[in-house]
Amino acid sequence: MGAIRAVSSEEFDDSRFEQSRLRMVQEQLLTRGIADERVLAAMRRVPRHLFVDEMARPAAYEDEPLPIGSGQTISQPYMVARMTELLELESDSRVLEVGTGSGYQAAVLAEIAGEVWTVERHGALAERARRVLARLGHRNVHVETGDGSLGLPHHSPFDAIVVTAASPGVPPSLTDQLAPGGRLVIPVGGQGTQRLRLIRRDPNGLQETDVLGCRFVPLIGAHGHPSGEVRRLRVLVEGRVQGVWFRESTREEAERRGVRGWVRNLADGRVEAVFEGEPAGVDALVRWVRRGPERALVTEVTVSSEAPQGEQGFRVTG
Ligand code: SAH
């Protein structure tokens, strides 16, 4: 089912923008071989200018990606059309999008498919997309906040999954959530340029096709790229924690999680440590410290944050 068009005031769709939109479809999509009528119709309908910042509106129908805040971008119209076409959507398809951004791609999907789930890791972007999509009357789109590299297992299987951020590989969590015959479209590669890949789940397994070169912002998450954020915490541990392999075990656990820093015994019987690294890794190490190694008895753990210092490796001292 397409969207229910609740509103059609000039605020939403003045004719100036409609002219540019029809020209965009003609000049950027038809000439480059987009042929699926449903995709072309959706691209003619969805008011792209409402998904970009007010200042970027005049450029909304240009042949380029545009900034949408939080360091993210809305893809070039051709890329949106091409990815949508590769998904081979039907009016009853269940679709997952990873990387909601502005919500524009989700609106295009919702014009064609039955039900669309879209996941965004930035809460502010998700909220804004939710508002625009609701204003436009798209009732078949559900915007969720979280790490979309894990998919949405409780809503799977999906007939089509589209990832609109660059992934270091093809996340098994996503191929696992494809229905038989389902299609996954995903840009794979590092932070510069990537290759757009189409993966189809057929009875003989997963069939992969290389489509074209592309450039997306990174997919950040469990099956994506590391966030590049650094968390540094100071941890004080009380209990029976000295002379029970506490420091050595902490070093091993830290190294296993790629966490840097140091650990030492204090004169008053406590253990002090500083952990620095990827937030998820540091948090997991703190959770481990609360239990401690086999022979330890942890009674209290105090955690405070410290300014990043640029630790190297993990040292046991004192
Ligand atoms: N499809 C969007 C453009 C997406 S830009 C549109 O039509 O406007 C890529 C988006 O992916 C960014 O908003 C980024 O925050 C988001 N993102 C990156 N990693 C993510 C993850 N693991 N889960 C969900 N969203 C993610």
XYZ file of C-alpha atoms and ligand atoms in Angstrom:
344
model
C 0.000 0.000 0.000
C 1.264 3.445 -0.814
C 1.060 6.344 1.578
C -2.193 7.909 2.528
C -1.937 11.466 1.283
C -3.381 13.386 4.190
C -2.071 16.820 3.322
C -1.434 18.646 0.101
C -1.020 22.288 0.965
C 1.444 24.507 -0.864
C 3.647 24.309 2.204
C 4.176 20.651 1.399
C 4.417 20.753 -2.303
C 4.545 24.045 -4.052
C 4.703 23.862 -7.794
C 8.215 25.270 -7.992
C 9.551 22.183 -6.215
C 7.332 19.894 -8.257
C 8.858 21.228 -11.473
C 12.367 20.554 -10.171
C 11.314 17.101 -9.037
C 9.909 16.091 -12.418
C 13.050 17.403 -14.075
C 15.193 15.402 -11.622
C 13.368 12.189 -12.593
C 13.732 12.971 -16.279
C 17.363 14.063 -16.268
C 18.936 12.037 -13.485
C 16.936 8.805 -13.407
C 15.408 8.005 -16.816
C 18.556 8.892 -18.727
C 20.629 6.675 -16.435
C 18.409 3.654 -16.939
C 16.025 3.576 -13.954
C 13.116 1.731 -15.561
C 10.869 0.402 -12.776
C 7.659 2.446 -13.121
C 6.845 2.127 -9.431
C 10.224 3.563 -8.472
C 9.870 6.423 -10.956
C 6.351 7.187 -9.700
C 7.535 7.238 -6.078
C 10.428 9.548 -6.930
C 7.972 11.873 -8.720
C 5.750 11.984 -5.637
C 7.979 12.202 -2.554
C 8.787 15.859 -1.711
C 12.548 15.534 -1.170
C 12.846 19.217 -0.212
C 10.957 18.525 3.033
C 13.625 16.043 4.148
C 16.599 18.425 3.929
C 17.513 21.425 6.080
C 15.711 24.633 5.165
C 18.949 26.143 3.858
C 19.565 23.202 1.530
C 16.041 23.292 0.024
C 16.954 25.102 -3.175
C 19.429 22.277 -3.897
C 17.052 19.471 -2.889
C 16.587 18.139 -6.443
C 20.200 18.512 -7.561
C 22.277 15.512 -8.621
C 24.146 15.228 -5.292
C 23.982 14.097 -1.668
C 23.086 16.808 0.879
C 23.844 17.372 4.569
C 21.023 16.550 7.001
C 22.718 17.328 10.349
C 24.632 15.168 12.863
C 27.380 14.807 10.229
C 25.121 12.656 8.016
C 23.894 12.996 4.432
C 20.817 12.216 2.359
C 21.900 10.169 -0.674
C 21.899 11.479 -4.238
C 18.466 10.866 -5.888
C 19.938 8.419 -8.420
C 21.407 6.268 -5.619
C 18.046 6.182 -3.805
C 16.265 5.165 -7.027
C 18.848 2.535 -7.966
C 18.868 0.905 -4.533
C 15.070 0.861 -4.453
C 14.892 -0.695 -7.920
C 17.348 -3.441 -6.896
C 15.023 -4.413 -4.026
C 12.260 -5.498 -6.508
C 9.489 -4.368 -4.180
C 5.867 -5.461 -4.405
C 2.892 -3.750 -2.813
C 2.883 -6.306 0.003
C 6.669 -6.414 0.649
C 8.020 -6.111 4.177
C 11.116 -3.937 4.090
C 13.902 -3.034 6.521
C 16.067 0.047 6.032
C 19.232 0.494 8.130
C 20.173 4.190 8.393
C 16.998 6.306 8.405
C 18.852 9.624 8.199
C 16.318 12.157 6.922
C 13.651 9.518 6.250
C 13.610 10.257 2.500
C 14.585 6.764 1.357
C 12.047 5.337 3.829
C 9.324 7.508 2.253
C 10.230 6.230 -1.221
C 10.120 2.632 0.040
C 6.791 3.268 1.773
C 5.247 4.555 -1.475
C 5.831 1.158 -3.062
C 5.984 -1.507 -0.329
C 3.495 -2.783 2.250
C 5.326 -2.194 5.521
C 8.648 -0.479 6.190
C 10.817 -0.608 9.322
C 13.732 1.787 9.445
C 16.450 2.031 12.118
C 18.618 5.043 12.967
C 21.338 5.228 15.617
C 21.069 9.019 16.119
C 18.033 9.736 18.300
C 17.671 13.296 16.986
C 17.612 12.194 13.323
C 15.140 9.401 14.087
C 12.831 11.870 15.816
C 12.926 14.349 12.942
C 12.337 11.627 10.342
C 9.403 10.313 12.364
C 7.837 13.787 12.349
C 8.259 14.420 8.612
C 6.981 10.959 7.686
C 3.927 11.401 9.922
C 3.218 14.856 8.479
C 3.249 13.366 4.997
C 0.822 10.661 6.075
C 3.093 7.629 5.747
C 1.429 5.241 8.178
C 3.239 2.137 6.981
C 6.692 3.307 8.184
C 8.044 2.511 11.643
C 11.143 4.440 12.744
C 13.208 2.782 15.470
C 16.290 4.048 17.285
C 19.217 1.668 17.766
C 22.009 -0.296 16.128
C 20.554 -1.365 12.795
C 23.603 -3.505 11.996
C 21.853 -6.089 14.185
C 18.676 -5.858 12.090
C 15.271 -6.116 13.758
C 14.963 -9.833 14.557
C 11.500 -9.504 16.138
C 10.053 -8.049 12.897
C 11.910 -10.422 10.543
C 11.832 -12.022 8.034
C 12.004 -9.206 5.471
C 11.470 -9.470 1.725
C 13.987 -6.684 1.243
C 16.685 -5.023 3.349
C 18.549 -1.869 2.338
C 21.551 -0.504 4.220
C 22.248 3.172 3.490
C 25.584 3.394 5.325
C 28.932 1.796 4.449
C 29.519 -1.573 6.108
C 32.926 -3.277 6.464
C 31.288 -6.572 5.405
C 27.926 -8.221 4.889
C 26.461 -8.615 8.412
C 25.214 -12.197 8.948
C 22.548 -10.733 11.254
C 20.986 -9.131 8.158
C 21.212 -12.057 5.741
C 19.696 -14.226 8.518
C 16.659 -11.925 8.533
C 15.963 -12.260 4.791
C 12.881 -14.231 3.766
C 13.372 -16.964 1.107
C 13.963 -15.085 -2.160
C 14.698 -11.898 -0.172
C 17.098 -9.192 -1.402
C 19.723 -7.249 0.575
C 21.322 -4.120 -0.922
C 24.376 -2.866 0.949
C 27.461 -0.697 0.332
C 30.508 -2.715 1.409
C 33.925 -1.237 2.055
C 35.995 1.154 4.130
C 35.421 4.797 4.887
C 36.398 6.149 1.450
C 34.535 4.485 -1.397
C 32.606 1.238 -1.385
C 30.967 -1.250 -3.735
C 27.210 -1.546 -3.730
C 26.290 -5.231 -3.470
C 23.061 -7.096 -4.057
C 22.620 -10.316 -2.096
C 19.744 -12.645 -2.829
C 18.652 -15.530 -0.638
C 17.700 -18.364 -2.955
C 17.259 -22.124 -2.334
C 20.984 -22.735 -2.992
C 22.111 -20.130 -0.486
C 23.169 -16.510 -0.829
C 23.901 -15.168 -4.333
C 26.010 -12.033 -4.398
C 26.262 -9.486 -7.258
C 28.552 -6.483 -7.465
C 26.556 -3.466 -8.713
C 28.557 -0.231 -8.721
C 30.990 1.997 -6.853
C 29.510 4.346 -4.264
C 30.278 6.580 -1.324
C 28.336 6.425 1.951
C 28.897 7.567 5.539
C 30.013 4.670 7.762
C 27.694 2.129 9.347
C 28.639 2.240 13.002
C 27.778 -0.628 15.295
C 28.286 -4.213 16.335
C 28.567 -5.427 12.707
C 29.752 -2.079 11.367
C 32.776 0.172 11.897
C 33.971 1.164 15.377
C 32.576 4.512 16.504
C 35.976 6.186 17.001
C 34.665 7.512 20.315
C 36.952 7.059 23.298
C 35.668 6.366 26.801
C 38.072 6.722 29.710
C 37.024 5.633 33.185
C 38.742 5.432 36.565
C 37.631 2.428 38.577
C 38.136 1.768 42.302
C 37.461 -1.765 43.497
C 36.903 -2.768 47.126
C 36.687 -6.220 48.714
C 39.026 -9.205 48.678
C 40.740 -8.012 45.528
C 44.489 -8.050 46.220
C 46.615 -11.173 45.938
C 43.882 -13.046 44.037
C 45.086 -12.571 40.458
C 42.850 -9.542 40.158
C 45.377 -7.399 38.312
C 46.568 -10.133 35.949
C 43.024 -11.192 35.092
C 42.020 -7.573 34.516
C 44.897 -7.159 32.067
C 43.869 -10.295 30.176
C 40.240 -9.213 30.004
C 41.252 -5.692 28.895
C 43.476 -6.997 26.118
C 40.756 -9.361 24.943
C 38.450 -6.343 24.492
C 41.076 -4.002 23.039
C 40.884 -1.756 26.122
C 44.008 0.231 27.087
C 45.050 1.595 30.511
C 46.529 0.238 33.726
C 45.724 -1.434 37.045
C 47.491 -1.260 40.447
C 47.114 -2.201 44.108
C 46.581 0.673 46.559
C 48.096 0.680 50.082
C 44.597 0.551 51.654
C 43.795 -2.831 50.058
C 41.750 -1.519 47.136
C 42.563 -1.901 43.441
C 42.625 1.134 41.158
C 42.386 0.986 37.360
C 41.994 3.273 34.368
C 40.277 1.905 31.255
C 40.332 3.658 27.910
C 38.894 2.600 24.542
C 35.773 1.968 22.454
C 32.781 2.722 24.754
C 31.200 -0.713 24.322
C 34.484 -2.448 25.214
C 35.152 -0.264 28.279
C 31.599 -0.803 29.561
C 31.900 -4.563 29.108
C 35.189 -4.547 31.072
C 33.588 -2.592 33.947
C 30.815 -5.202 34.044
C 33.478 -7.911 34.261
C 35.269 -6.063 37.110
C 32.031 -6.012 39.138
C 32.184 -9.812 39.211
C 35.976 -10.128 39.354
C 38.011 -13.297 38.827
C 37.105 -16.595 40.531
C 38.817 -16.094 43.890
C 38.041 -12.397 44.363
C 35.147 -11.023 46.383
C 34.125 -7.636 45.054
C 32.068 -5.618 47.531
C 32.074 -2.198 45.889
C 33.068 -0.624 42.566
C 33.266 3.151 42.104
C 33.452 4.461 38.539
C 34.255 8.039 37.501
C 35.098 9.535 34.109
C 38.430 11.089 33.246
C 39.639 13.180 30.307
C 41.175 11.076 27.464
C 44.966 10.693 27.797
C 45.984 8.437 24.906
C 46.972 5.247 26.743
C 49.055 2.614 25.001
C 48.542 -1.040 25.832
C 47.538 -2.239 29.288
C 49.985 -2.244 32.232
C 49.977 -3.876 35.638
C 51.815 -1.740 38.193
C 52.140 -1.363 41.975
N 18.726 6.794 4.019
C 19.005 8.127 4.523
C 20.456 8.534 4.410
C 21.268 7.755 5.331
S 22.830 8.403 5.816
C 18.134 9.167 3.873
O 17.339 8.832 2.991
O 18.214 10.323 4.283
C 23.277 7.028 6.835
C 22.572 6.995 8.161
O 22.912 5.780 8.793
C 23.010 8.103 9.116
O 21.916 8.833 9.534
C 23.672 7.344 10.261
O 23.464 7.963 11.520
C 22.986 5.998 10.189
N 23.667 4.881 10.806
C 24.999 4.600 10.836
N 25.220 3.442 11.490
C 24.000 2.974 11.883
C 23.573 1.816 12.593
N 24.423 0.887 13.047
N 22.242 1.664 12.797
C 21.350 2.580 12.359
N 21.705 3.701 11.689
C 23.013 3.892 11.446
